Amino acid sequence: QASKKASNKRQRGGQKSSSNVFSMFEQSQIQEFKEAFGCIDQDRDGVIKKQDLKETYAQLGKLNVKEEELDEMLNEGKGPINFTVFLTLFGEKLSGTDPEDTILAAFKLFDPNGTGFVNKDEFRRLLMNQADKFTAEEVDQAFALAPIDPTGNIDYKSLCYIITHGDEKEES
């Protein structure tokens, strides 16, 4: 629903809003993107380069990133990736997608019976053994916010809401 409101807002704004990437996001989102950009721009020169990406991946524990993979990422910017280009790339990726729907769709892959729940222990095993493997500590952090019932099932619809809208308990 939020994305419908956002797209209505953009449509009402007319032609100008589509050309200004900053109008696609709320101020708080832009601030979060600035922080992310700052984390990736390791040498603080205002432009993300291959070395910045390598160092960022290294900090995240991924040391063997292929040069082609890094080149592909940088080529998406079609030139130097400054903050405006960075924001534009995210705008293109996010436009038309409701993050809540995207996350729900991902969880549904682990819920073939459509119950709205995934088993905590099975999900932990998947997170620690598939793709970008999580550490036990990372899984514990992820589960700290997760609504888990007494039988050990995660209510992923509620979790998606918390991920996309924030946790009420956190803000009080």
PDB file of C-alpha atoms in Angstrom:
ATOM      1  CA  GLN A   1       0.000   0.000   0.000  1.00  0.00           C
ATOM      2  CA  ALA A   2       2.834   2.364   0.840  1.00  0.00           C
ATOM      3  CA  SER A   3       4.318   1.951  -2.627  1.00  0.00           C
ATOM      4  CA  LYS A   4       0.967   2.871  -4.204  1.00  0.00           C
ATOM      5  CA  LYS A   5       0.954   6.100  -2.191  1.00  0.00           C
ATOM      6  CA  ALA A   6       4.542   6.787  -3.217  1.00  0.00           C
ATOM      7  CA  SER A   7       3.843   6.192  -6.892  1.00  0.00           C
ATOM      8  CA  ASN A   8       0.730   8.383  -6.700  1.00  0.00           C
ATOM      9  CA  LYS A   9       2.867  11.085  -5.105  1.00  0.00           C
ATOM     10  CA  ARG A  10       5.401  10.780  -7.926  1.00  0.00           C
ATOM     11  CA  GLN A  11       2.699  10.926 -10.595  1.00  0.00           C
ATOM     12  CA  ARG A  12       1.156  14.052  -9.065  1.00  0.00           C
ATOM     13  CA  GLY A  13       4.581  15.664  -8.992  1.00  0.00           C
ATOM     14  CA  GLY A  14       4.596  15.621 -12.770  1.00  0.00           C
ATOM     15  CA  GLN A  15       7.610  15.325 -15.056  1.00  0.00           C
ATOM     16  CA  LYS A  16      10.092  17.078 -12.797  1.00  0.00           C
ATOM     17  CA  SER A  17       9.991  14.451 -10.013  1.00  0.00           C
ATOM     18  CA  SER A  18      11.042  11.604 -12.292  1.00  0.00           C
ATOM     19  CA  SER A  19      14.194  13.474 -13.326  1.00  0.00           C
ATOM     20  CA  ASN A  20      15.243  14.251  -9.732  1.00  0.00           C
ATOM     21  CA  VAL A  21      16.358  11.071  -8.035  1.00  0.00           C
ATOM     22  CA  PHE A  22      16.212  12.741  -4.607  1.00  0.00           C
ATOM     23  CA  SER A  23      12.432  13.117  -4.919  1.00  0.00           C
ATOM     24  CA  MET A  24      12.075   9.328  -5.157  1.00  0.00           C
ATOM     25  CA  PHE A  25      13.068   8.846  -1.521  1.00  0.00           C
ATOM     26  CA  GLU A  26      12.135  10.279   1.844  1.00  0.00           C
ATOM     27  CA  GLN A  27      14.791  12.260   3.711  1.00  0.00           C
ATOM     28  CA  SER A  28      15.378   9.402   6.182  1.00  0.00           C
ATOM     29  CA  GLN A  29      15.983   6.968   3.301  1.00  0.00           C
ATOM     30  CA  ILE A  30      18.437   9.365   1.651  1.00  0.00           C
ATOM     31  CA  GLN A  31      20.303   9.604   4.957  1.00  0.00           C
ATOM     32  CA  GLU A  32      20.508   5.787   5.136  1.00  0.00           C
ATOM     33  CA  PHE A  33      21.813   5.648   1.555  1.00  0.00           C
ATOM     34  CA  LYS A  34      24.390   8.333   2.466  1.00  0.00           C
ATOM     35  CA  GLU A  35      25.578   6.198   5.370  1.00  0.00           C
ATOM     36  CA  ALA A  36      25.783   3.120   3.134  1.00  0.00           C
ATOM     37  CA  PHE A  37      27.633   5.104   0.470  1.00  0.00           C
ATOM     38  CA  GLY A  38      30.058   6.335   3.126  1.00  0.00           C
ATOM     39  CA  CYS A  39      30.710   2.762   4.262  1.00  0.00           C
ATOM     40  CA  ILE A  40      31.476   1.641   0.698  1.00  0.00           C
ATOM     41  CA  ASP A  41      33.507   4.724  -0.281  1.00  0.00           C
ATOM     42  CA  GLN A  42      36.508   3.488   1.717  1.00  0.00           C
ATOM     43  CA  ASP A  43      38.929   6.245   0.672  1.00  0.00           C
ATOM     44  CA  ARG A  44      36.301   8.978   1.231  1.00  0.00           C
ATOM     45  CA  ASP A  45      36.871  10.621  -2.161  1.00  0.00           C
ATOM     46  CA  GLY A  46      33.161  10.782  -3.047  1.00  0.00           C
ATOM     47  CA  VAL A  47      33.374   8.109  -5.758  1.00  0.00           C
ATOM     48  CA  ILE A  48      32.984   4.322  -5.422  1.00  0.00           C
ATOM     49  CA  LYS A  49      35.811   2.551  -7.263  1.00  0.00           C
ATOM     50  CA  LYS A  50      36.862  -1.084  -7.595  1.00  0.00           C
ATOM     51  CA  GLN A  51      39.261  -0.842  -4.639  1.00  0.00           C
ATOM     52  CA  ASP A  52      36.431   0.541  -2.472  1.00  0.00           C
ATOM     53  CA  LEU A  53      34.263  -2.462  -3.374  1.00  0.00           C
ATOM     54  CA  LYS A  54      37.122  -4.914  -2.699  1.00  0.00           C
ATOM     55  CA  GLU A  55      37.749  -3.401   0.742  1.00  0.00           C
ATOM     56  CA  THR A  56      34.040  -3.368   1.571  1.00  0.00           C
ATOM     57  CA  TYR A  57      33.700  -7.038   0.639  1.00  0.00           C
ATOM     58  CA  ALA A  58      36.841  -7.847   2.661  1.00  0.00           C
ATOM     59  CA  GLN A  59      35.306  -6.170   5.724  1.00  0.00           C
ATOM     60  CA  LEU A  60      32.239  -8.350   5.219  1.00  0.00           C
ATOM     61  CA  GLY A  61      34.463 -11.436   5.118  1.00  0.00           C
ATOM     62  CA  LYS A  62      34.279 -12.082   1.383  1.00  0.00           C
ATOM     63  CA  LEU A  63      37.858 -12.037   0.111  1.00  0.00           C
ATOM     64  CA  ASN A  64      37.611 -13.821  -3.238  1.00  0.00           C
ATOM     65  CA  VAL A  65      35.330 -11.516  -5.236  1.00  0.00           C
ATOM     66  CA  LYS A  66      35.916 -11.955  -8.973  1.00  0.00           C
ATOM     67  CA  GLU A  67      37.218  -8.933 -10.891  1.00  0.00           C
ATOM     68  CA  GLU A  68      34.423  -9.429 -13.466  1.00  0.00           C
ATOM     69  CA  GLU A  69      31.827  -9.242 -10.688  1.00  0.00           C
ATOM     70  CA  LEU A  70      33.266  -5.937  -9.471  1.00  0.00           C
ATOM     71  CA  ASP A  71      33.468  -4.593 -13.031  1.00  0.00           C
ATOM     72  CA  GLU A  72      29.816  -5.546 -13.618  1.00  0.00           C
ATOM     73  CA  MET A  73      28.772  -3.621 -10.510  1.00  0.00           C
ATOM     74  CA  LEU A  74      30.760  -0.553 -11.490  1.00  0.00           C
ATOM     75  CA  ASN A  75      29.497  -0.675 -15.096  1.00  0.00           C
ATOM     76  CA  GLU A  76      25.915  -0.340 -13.864  1.00  0.00           C
ATOM     77  CA  GLY A  77      26.783   3.270 -13.060  1.00  0.00           C
ATOM     78  CA  LYS A  78      27.840   3.988 -16.675  1.00  0.00           C
ATOM     79  CA  GLY A  79      30.610   6.226 -15.343  1.00  0.00           C
ATOM     80  CA  PRO A  80      32.005   7.265 -11.970  1.00  0.00           C
ATOM     81  CA  ILE A  81      29.663   6.279  -9.109  1.00  0.00           C
ATOM     82  CA  ASN A  82      29.178   9.361  -6.969  1.00  0.00           C
ATOM     83  CA  PHE A  83      26.339   9.630  -4.451  1.00  0.00           C
ATOM     84  CA  THR A  84      23.763  10.807  -7.025  1.00  0.00           C
ATOM     85  CA  VAL A  85      24.595   7.898  -9.353  1.00  0.00           C
ATOM     86  CA  PHE A  86      24.508   5.511  -6.357  1.00  0.00           C
ATOM     87  CA  LEU A  87      21.041   6.800  -5.416  1.00  0.00           C
ATOM     88  CA  THR A  88      19.873   6.560  -9.037  1.00  0.00           C
ATOM     89  CA  LEU A  89      20.994   2.917  -9.258  1.00  0.00           C
ATOM     90  CA  PHE A  90      19.018   2.079  -6.130  1.00  0.00           C
ATOM     91  CA  GLY A  91      16.058   4.080  -7.391  1.00  0.00           C
ATOM     92  CA  GLU A  92      16.025   2.061 -10.610  1.00  0.00           C
ATOM     93  CA  LYS A  93      16.266  -1.209  -8.691  1.00  0.00           C
ATOM     94  CA  LEU A  94      13.598  -0.248  -6.168  1.00  0.00           C
ATOM     95  CA  SER A  95      11.105   1.570  -8.395  1.00  0.00           C
ATOM     96  CA  GLY A  96       7.949  -0.436  -8.756  1.00  0.00           C
ATOM     97  CA  THR A  97       8.904  -2.932  -6.076  1.00  0.00           C
ATOM     98  CA  ASP A  98       7.359  -2.905  -2.661  1.00  0.00           C
ATOM     99  CA  PRO A  99      10.124  -4.111  -0.345  1.00  0.00           C
ATOM    100  CA  GLU A 100       7.573  -5.876   1.858  1.00  0.00           C
ATOM    101  CA  ASP A 101       6.224  -7.857  -1.121  1.00  0.00           C
ATOM    102  CA  THR A 102       9.756  -8.766  -2.196  1.00  0.00           C
ATOM    103  CA  ILE A 103      10.697 -10.028   1.263  1.00  0.00           C
ATOM    104  CA  LEU A 104       7.408 -11.935   1.608  1.00  0.00           C
ATOM    105  CA  ALA A 105       8.002 -13.609  -1.759  1.00  0.00           C
ATOM    106  CA  ALA A 106      11.451 -14.704  -0.570  1.00  0.00           C
ATOM    107  CA  PHE A 107      10.051 -16.208   2.643  1.00  0.00           C
ATOM    108  CA  LYS A 108       7.280 -17.991   0.718  1.00  0.00           C
ATOM    109  CA  LEU A 109       9.990 -20.037  -1.014  1.00  0.00           C
ATOM    110  CA  PHE A 110      10.654 -21.628   2.395  1.00  0.00           C
ATOM    111  CA  ASP A 111       6.927 -22.099   3.110  1.00  0.00           C
ATOM    112  CA  PRO A 112       5.641 -24.456   0.394  1.00  0.00           C
ATOM    113  CA  ASN A 113       2.375 -25.093   2.295  1.00  0.00           C
ATOM    114  CA  GLY A 114       1.592 -21.366   2.622  1.00  0.00           C
ATOM    115  CA  THR A 115       1.210 -21.436   6.405  1.00  0.00           C
ATOM    116  CA  GLY A 116       2.772 -17.992   6.963  1.00  0.00           C
ATOM    117  CA  PHE A 117       5.460 -19.580   9.136  1.00  0.00           C
ATOM    118  CA  VAL A 118       8.948 -20.995   8.653  1.00  0.00           C
ATOM    119  CA  ASN A 119      10.597 -23.299  11.180  1.00  0.00           C
ATOM    120  CA  LYS A 120      13.284 -21.423  13.123  1.00  0.00           C
ATOM    121  CA  ASP A 121      15.738 -24.354  13.281  1.00  0.00           C
ATOM    122  CA  GLU A 122      15.390 -25.214   9.591  1.00  0.00           C
ATOM    123  CA  PHE A 123      15.728 -21.539   8.634  1.00  0.00           C
ATOM    124  CA  ARG A 124      18.839 -21.214  10.846  1.00  0.00           C
ATOM    125  CA  ARG A 125      20.363 -24.228   9.064  1.00  0.00           C
ATOM    126  CA  LEU A 126      19.626 -22.667   5.643  1.00  0.00           C
ATOM    127  CA  LEU A 127      21.029 -19.263   6.623  1.00  0.00           C
ATOM    128  CA  MET A 128      24.241 -20.825   7.891  1.00  0.00           C
ATOM    129  CA  ASN A 129      24.781 -23.229   4.974  1.00  0.00           C
ATOM    130  CA  GLN A 130      23.515 -21.512   1.809  1.00  0.00           C
ATOM    131  CA  ALA A 131      24.757 -18.626  -0.393  1.00  0.00           C
ATOM    132  CA  ASP A 132      26.172 -15.803   1.782  1.00  0.00           C
ATOM    133  CA  LYS A 133      26.523 -17.983   4.865  1.00  0.00           C
ATOM    134  CA  PHE A 134      25.495 -16.346   8.142  1.00  0.00           C
ATOM    135  CA  THR A 135      27.471 -16.928  11.330  1.00  0.00           C
ATOM    136  CA  ALA A 136      25.625 -18.211  14.412  1.00  0.00           C
ATOM    137  CA  GLU A 137      25.926 -14.687  15.870  1.00  0.00           C
ATOM    138  CA  GLU A 138      24.374 -13.104  12.752  1.00  0.00           C
ATOM    139  CA  VAL A 139      21.474 -15.575  12.874  1.00  0.00           C
ATOM    140  CA  ASP A 140      20.921 -14.790  16.563  1.00  0.00           C
ATOM    141  CA  GLN A 141      20.860 -11.054  15.715  1.00  0.00           C
ATOM    142  CA  ALA A 142      18.374 -11.666  12.906  1.00  0.00           C
ATOM    143  CA  PHE A 143      16.161 -13.794  15.159  1.00  0.00           C
ATOM    144  CA  ALA A 144      16.234 -11.232  18.000  1.00  0.00           C
ATOM    145  CA  LEU A 145      13.481  -9.214  16.273  1.00  0.00           C
ATOM    146  CA  ALA A 146      11.664 -12.211  14.793  1.00  0.00           C
ATOM    147  CA  PRO A 147       8.250 -13.119  16.183  1.00  0.00           C
ATOM    148  CA  ILE A 148       8.790 -16.806  17.087  1.00  0.00           C
ATOM    149  CA  ASP A 149       5.913 -18.846  18.516  1.00  0.00           C
ATOM    150  CA  PRO A 150       6.315 -21.456  21.312  1.00  0.00           C
ATOM    151  CA  THR A 151       6.639 -24.270  18.736  1.00  0.00           C
ATOM    152  CA  GLY A 152       9.683 -22.593  17.138  1.00  0.00           C
ATOM    153  CA  ASN A 153       8.026 -21.156  14.042  1.00  0.00           C
ATOM    154  CA  ILE A 154       8.775 -17.666  12.717  1.00  0.00           C
ATOM    155  CA  ASP A 155       5.753 -15.565  11.732  1.00  0.00           C
ATOM    156  CA  TYR A 156       7.418 -14.199   8.616  1.00  0.00           C
ATOM    157  CA  LYS A 157       4.576 -11.845   7.663  1.00  0.00           C
ATOM    158  CA  SER A 158       5.028 -10.014  10.972  1.00  0.00           C
ATOM    159  CA  LEU A 159       8.798 -10.155  10.535  1.00  0.00           C
ATOM    160  CA  CYS A 160       8.493  -8.558   7.066  1.00  0.00           C
ATOM    161  CA  TYR A 161       6.442  -5.764   8.583  1.00  0.00           C
ATOM    162  CA  ILE A 162       9.105  -5.202  11.268  1.00  0.00           C
ATOM    163  CA  ILE A 163      11.874  -5.213   8.626  1.00  0.00           C
ATOM    164  CA  THR A 164      10.129  -2.679   6.389  1.00  0.00           C
ATOM    165  CA  HIS A 165       8.412  -0.457   8.977  1.00  0.00           C
ATOM    166  CA  GLY A 166      10.608  -0.811  12.055  1.00  0.00           C
ATOM    167  CA  ASP A 167       9.941  -2.442  15.377  1.00  0.00           C
ATOM    168  CA  GLU A 168       7.516  -0.548  17.632  1.00  0.00           C
ATOM    169  CA  LYS A 169       9.364  -1.771  20.740  1.00  0.00           C
ATOM    170  CA  GLU A 170      12.604  -0.317  19.355  1.00  0.00           C
ATOM    171  CA  GLU A 171      11.246   3.224  19.088  1.00  0.00           C
ATOM    172  CA  SER A 172       9.777   3.641  22.584  1.00  0.00           C
TER     173      SER A 172
END
